[in-house]
XYZ file of C-alpha atoms in Angstrom:
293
model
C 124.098 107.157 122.052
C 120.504 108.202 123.633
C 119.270 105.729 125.596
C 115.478 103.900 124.028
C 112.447 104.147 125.736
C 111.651 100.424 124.764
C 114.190 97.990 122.941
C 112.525 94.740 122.628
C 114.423 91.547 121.125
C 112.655 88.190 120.561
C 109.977 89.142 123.198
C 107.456 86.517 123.421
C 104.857 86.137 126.036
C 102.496 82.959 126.575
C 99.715 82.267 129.285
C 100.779 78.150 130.227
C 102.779 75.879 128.617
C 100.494 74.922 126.337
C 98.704 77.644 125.719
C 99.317 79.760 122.353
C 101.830 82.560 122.239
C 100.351 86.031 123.097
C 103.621 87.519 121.950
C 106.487 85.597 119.734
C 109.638 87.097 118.550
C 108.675 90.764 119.030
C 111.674 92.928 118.386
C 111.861 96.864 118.082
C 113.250 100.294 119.401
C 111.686 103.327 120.088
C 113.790 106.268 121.020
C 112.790 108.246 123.457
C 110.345 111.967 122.959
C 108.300 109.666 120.420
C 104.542 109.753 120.136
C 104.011 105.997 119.628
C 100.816 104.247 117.881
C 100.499 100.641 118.728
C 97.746 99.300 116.513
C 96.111 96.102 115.317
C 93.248 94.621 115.573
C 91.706 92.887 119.607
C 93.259 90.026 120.361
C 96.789 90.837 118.690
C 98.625 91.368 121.345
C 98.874 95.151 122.118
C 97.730 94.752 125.893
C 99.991 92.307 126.800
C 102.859 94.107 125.292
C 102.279 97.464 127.597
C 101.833 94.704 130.497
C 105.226 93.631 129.602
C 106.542 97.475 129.418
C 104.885 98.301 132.184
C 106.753 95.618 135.129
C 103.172 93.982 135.581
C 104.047 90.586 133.159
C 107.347 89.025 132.932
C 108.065 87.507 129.051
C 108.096 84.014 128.692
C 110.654 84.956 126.135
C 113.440 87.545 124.737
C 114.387 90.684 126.945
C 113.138 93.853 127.134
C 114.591 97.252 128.351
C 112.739 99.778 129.683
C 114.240 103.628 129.674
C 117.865 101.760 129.849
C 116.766 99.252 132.622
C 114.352 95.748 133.507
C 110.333 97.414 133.665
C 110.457 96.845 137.550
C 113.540 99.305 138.091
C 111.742 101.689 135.484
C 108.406 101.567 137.490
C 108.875 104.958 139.041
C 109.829 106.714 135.640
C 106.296 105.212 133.633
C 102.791 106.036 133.963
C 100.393 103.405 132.734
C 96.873 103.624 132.025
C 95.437 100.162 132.014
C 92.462 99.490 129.438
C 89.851 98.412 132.560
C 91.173 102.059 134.453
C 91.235 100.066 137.885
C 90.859 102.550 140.668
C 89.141 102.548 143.910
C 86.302 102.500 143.846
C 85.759 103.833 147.481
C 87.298 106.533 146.969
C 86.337 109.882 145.902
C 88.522 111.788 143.138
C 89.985 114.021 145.630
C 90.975 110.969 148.006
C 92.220 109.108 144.692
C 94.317 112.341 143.805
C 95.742 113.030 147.371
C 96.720 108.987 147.259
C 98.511 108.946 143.802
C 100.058 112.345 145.801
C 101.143 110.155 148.675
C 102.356 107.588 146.547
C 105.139 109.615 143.907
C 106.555 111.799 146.415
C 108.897 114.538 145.228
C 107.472 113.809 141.474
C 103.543 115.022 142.051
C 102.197 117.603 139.591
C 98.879 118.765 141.747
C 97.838 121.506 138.714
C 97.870 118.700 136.172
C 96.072 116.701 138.194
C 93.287 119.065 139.023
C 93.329 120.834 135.443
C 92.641 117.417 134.325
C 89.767 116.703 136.726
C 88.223 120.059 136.211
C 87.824 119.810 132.524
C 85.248 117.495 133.332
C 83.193 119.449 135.807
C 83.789 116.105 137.976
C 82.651 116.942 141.664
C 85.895 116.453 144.209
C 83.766 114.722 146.936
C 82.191 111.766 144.101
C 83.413 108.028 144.560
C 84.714 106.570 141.996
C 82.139 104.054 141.532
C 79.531 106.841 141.011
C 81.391 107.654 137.515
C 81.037 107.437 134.321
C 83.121 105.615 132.291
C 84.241 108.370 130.873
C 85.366 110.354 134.155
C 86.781 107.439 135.206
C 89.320 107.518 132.120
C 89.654 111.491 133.137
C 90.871 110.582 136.563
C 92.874 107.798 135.559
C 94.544 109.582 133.054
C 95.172 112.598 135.879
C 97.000 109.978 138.038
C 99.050 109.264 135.292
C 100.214 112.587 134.094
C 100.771 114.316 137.457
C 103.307 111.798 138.032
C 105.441 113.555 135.637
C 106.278 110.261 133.724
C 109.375 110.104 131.470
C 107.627 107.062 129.425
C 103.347 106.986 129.707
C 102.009 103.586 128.543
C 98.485 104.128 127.514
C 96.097 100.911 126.791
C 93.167 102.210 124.375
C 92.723 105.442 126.540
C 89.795 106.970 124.611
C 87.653 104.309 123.887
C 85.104 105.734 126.381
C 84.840 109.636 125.611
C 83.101 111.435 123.355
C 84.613 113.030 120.640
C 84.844 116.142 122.563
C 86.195 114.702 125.626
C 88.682 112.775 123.430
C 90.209 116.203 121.462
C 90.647 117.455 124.763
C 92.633 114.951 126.668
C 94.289 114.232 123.168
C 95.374 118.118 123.268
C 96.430 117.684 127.187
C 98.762 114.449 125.999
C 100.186 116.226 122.806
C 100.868 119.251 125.308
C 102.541 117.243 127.673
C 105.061 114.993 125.336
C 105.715 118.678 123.930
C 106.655 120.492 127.250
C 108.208 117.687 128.572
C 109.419 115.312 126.397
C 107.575 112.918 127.089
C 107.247 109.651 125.232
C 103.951 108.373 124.768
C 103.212 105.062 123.668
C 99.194 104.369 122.868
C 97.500 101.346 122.108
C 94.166 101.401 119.809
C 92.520 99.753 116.889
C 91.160 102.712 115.912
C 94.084 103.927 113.532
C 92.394 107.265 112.627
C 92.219 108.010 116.020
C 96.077 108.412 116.310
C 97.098 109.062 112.745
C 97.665 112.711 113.326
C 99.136 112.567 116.665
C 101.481 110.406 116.300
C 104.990 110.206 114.697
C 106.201 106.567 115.483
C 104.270 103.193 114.849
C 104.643 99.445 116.420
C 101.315 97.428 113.873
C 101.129 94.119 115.862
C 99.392 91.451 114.332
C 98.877 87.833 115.317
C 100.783 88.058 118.002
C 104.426 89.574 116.189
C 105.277 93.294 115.180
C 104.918 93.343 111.725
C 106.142 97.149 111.427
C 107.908 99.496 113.751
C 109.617 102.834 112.636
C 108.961 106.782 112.005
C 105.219 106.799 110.280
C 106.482 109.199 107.312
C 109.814 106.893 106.587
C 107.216 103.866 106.509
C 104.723 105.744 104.465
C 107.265 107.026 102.185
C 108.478 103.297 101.422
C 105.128 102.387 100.296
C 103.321 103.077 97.261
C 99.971 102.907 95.631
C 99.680 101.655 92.533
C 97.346 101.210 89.575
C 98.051 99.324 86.399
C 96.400 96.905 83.677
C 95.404 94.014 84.881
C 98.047 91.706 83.045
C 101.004 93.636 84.693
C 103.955 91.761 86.520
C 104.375 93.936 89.786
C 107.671 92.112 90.238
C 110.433 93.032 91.290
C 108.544 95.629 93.757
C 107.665 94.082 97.135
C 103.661 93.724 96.854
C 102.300 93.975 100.417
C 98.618 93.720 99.119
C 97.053 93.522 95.590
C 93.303 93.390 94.277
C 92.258 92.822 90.450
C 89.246 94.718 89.302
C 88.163 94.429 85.734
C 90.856 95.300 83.731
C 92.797 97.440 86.970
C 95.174 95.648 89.363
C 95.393 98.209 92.416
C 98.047 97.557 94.935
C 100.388 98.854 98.074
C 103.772 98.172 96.806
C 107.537 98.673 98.202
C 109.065 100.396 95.307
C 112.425 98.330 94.369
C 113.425 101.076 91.634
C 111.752 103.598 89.323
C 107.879 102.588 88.276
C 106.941 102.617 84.743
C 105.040 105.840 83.421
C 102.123 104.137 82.510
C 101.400 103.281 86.297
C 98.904 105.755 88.242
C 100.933 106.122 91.535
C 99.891 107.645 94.681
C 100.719 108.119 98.603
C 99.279 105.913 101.002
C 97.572 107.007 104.444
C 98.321 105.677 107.125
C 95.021 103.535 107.939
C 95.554 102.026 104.308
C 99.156 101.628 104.965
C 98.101 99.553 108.417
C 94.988 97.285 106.372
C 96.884 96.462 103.873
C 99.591 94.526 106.435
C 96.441 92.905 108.575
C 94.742 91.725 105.555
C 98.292 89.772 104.209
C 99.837 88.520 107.545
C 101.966 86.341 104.445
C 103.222 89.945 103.621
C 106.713 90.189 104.055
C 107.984 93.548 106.421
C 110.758 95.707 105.299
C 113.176 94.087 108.206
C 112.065 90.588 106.681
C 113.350 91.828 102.983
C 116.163 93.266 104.243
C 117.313 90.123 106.283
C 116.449 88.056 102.836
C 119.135 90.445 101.198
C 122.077 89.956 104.141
């Protein structure tokens, strides 16, 4: 059996003893060569969950496995791209780039790393504190890839680039999970911003993963739905549902066939993702499934 990238089981992470849970019962598996999404909205717990996956937080609670071992041992193997991009700022990108050289001996990809650079004209000699924000993503985001990762752990990586900058580096990541099977995991709140990259999606919200699986196996689960107003959507699973005149619209789990009366449709993924963060009361697919054991 192929070993997971992450397997996570009751992972919960808290700042003090009495402060509230970051993280609680957070369980999932993503196999490796996957092009992750991590969404939900700030504050739900997406950063601290790459910390964890990344050997730079310990969980208060649960265990999680990292490429088949603890995150310390898997250090080496990941590339992580914190949200804040901390580099030196003393440094100028060629210093940075002959350090991150220095430091992953035997594993350094010097092309990548100065392909990278040079797709945004950045000048060698610069310090990093003379950058954009922007540039600085581009050089953190060099560091990471030239170190070959197996698993890259990416904390909203293209909140600061343009749209230009971000199809670029977007094509560089897709290029590099395709040539070397690398799995990507990538944290935004910006779901349309990943919904055609990605195949695999981890929606954390309040704290909890609320879904986790392939995006077309969750998508095809779902359906929407539009009916009279009086209907009984029971017994489909009714993640969300509005009333609006005389049409009740909602994103259901289909339990069996649907009536022919219904207007039925596919959901995207962005609607697929609101409908969960509006209804945190919404029961998941695991939580059904557990109900029926």
């Amino acid at each position: 059996m192929t070993v997971p990238a992450i397997e996570a089981d009751a992972l919960g992470k808290r700042f003090g003893r009495r402060a509230a849970w970051a993280l609680r019962d957070c369980s999932f598996r993503l196999p490796t060569g996957r092009v992750c999404a991590v969404v939900g909205p700030n504050g739900a717990g997406k950063s601290t969950l790459l910390a964890i996956a990344a050997g730079l937080l310990a969980p208060t609670d649960g265990t999680i496995t990292v490429l088949g071992t603890d995150p310390a041992s898997a250090r080496p193997r990941v590339g992580f791209v914190d949200q804040d991009k901390p580099l030196y700022p003393q440094l100028t990108v060629d210093e940075t780039l002959r350090m991150g050289a220095d430091l992953n001996p035997g594993r350094w990809d010097a092309d990548t790393a100065r392909r990278i650079v040079a797709g945004g004209d950045l000048d060698p000699g610069k310090r990093i504190r003379a950058l954009s924000g922007g540039q600085r993503t581009r050089v953190a985001l060099a560091l990471a890839l030239a170190k070959r990762p197996e698993l890259l752990l990416l904390d909203e990586p293209m909140a600061d680039l343009d749209p230009l900058a971000r199809h670029e580096l977007m094509g560089v990541l897709m290029g590099q999970a395709a040539a070397h099977g690398t799995t990507i995991v990538m944290s935004s709140h910006v779901v349309a911003e990943l919904e055609d990259s990605c195949d695999h999606l981890l929606l954390v919200g309040g704290g909890r993963v609320r879904l986790a699986g392939e995006i077309d196996d969750l998508l095809a689960a779902h359906t929407r739905v539009s009916a009279p107003a009086a209907t009984d959507l029971a017994p489909h699973d009714v993640v969300e549902s509005r009333t609006t005149g005389r049409q009740v619209s909602a994103l259901i789990r289909p339990s069996g066939p649907l009536p022919g009366d219904w207007s039925t449709g596919a959901p995207s993924l962005e609607e697929l993702v609101l409908s969960y963060l509006r209804n945190p009361e919404a029961l998941t697919p695991a939580d059904t499934l557990e109900a029926a054991v």
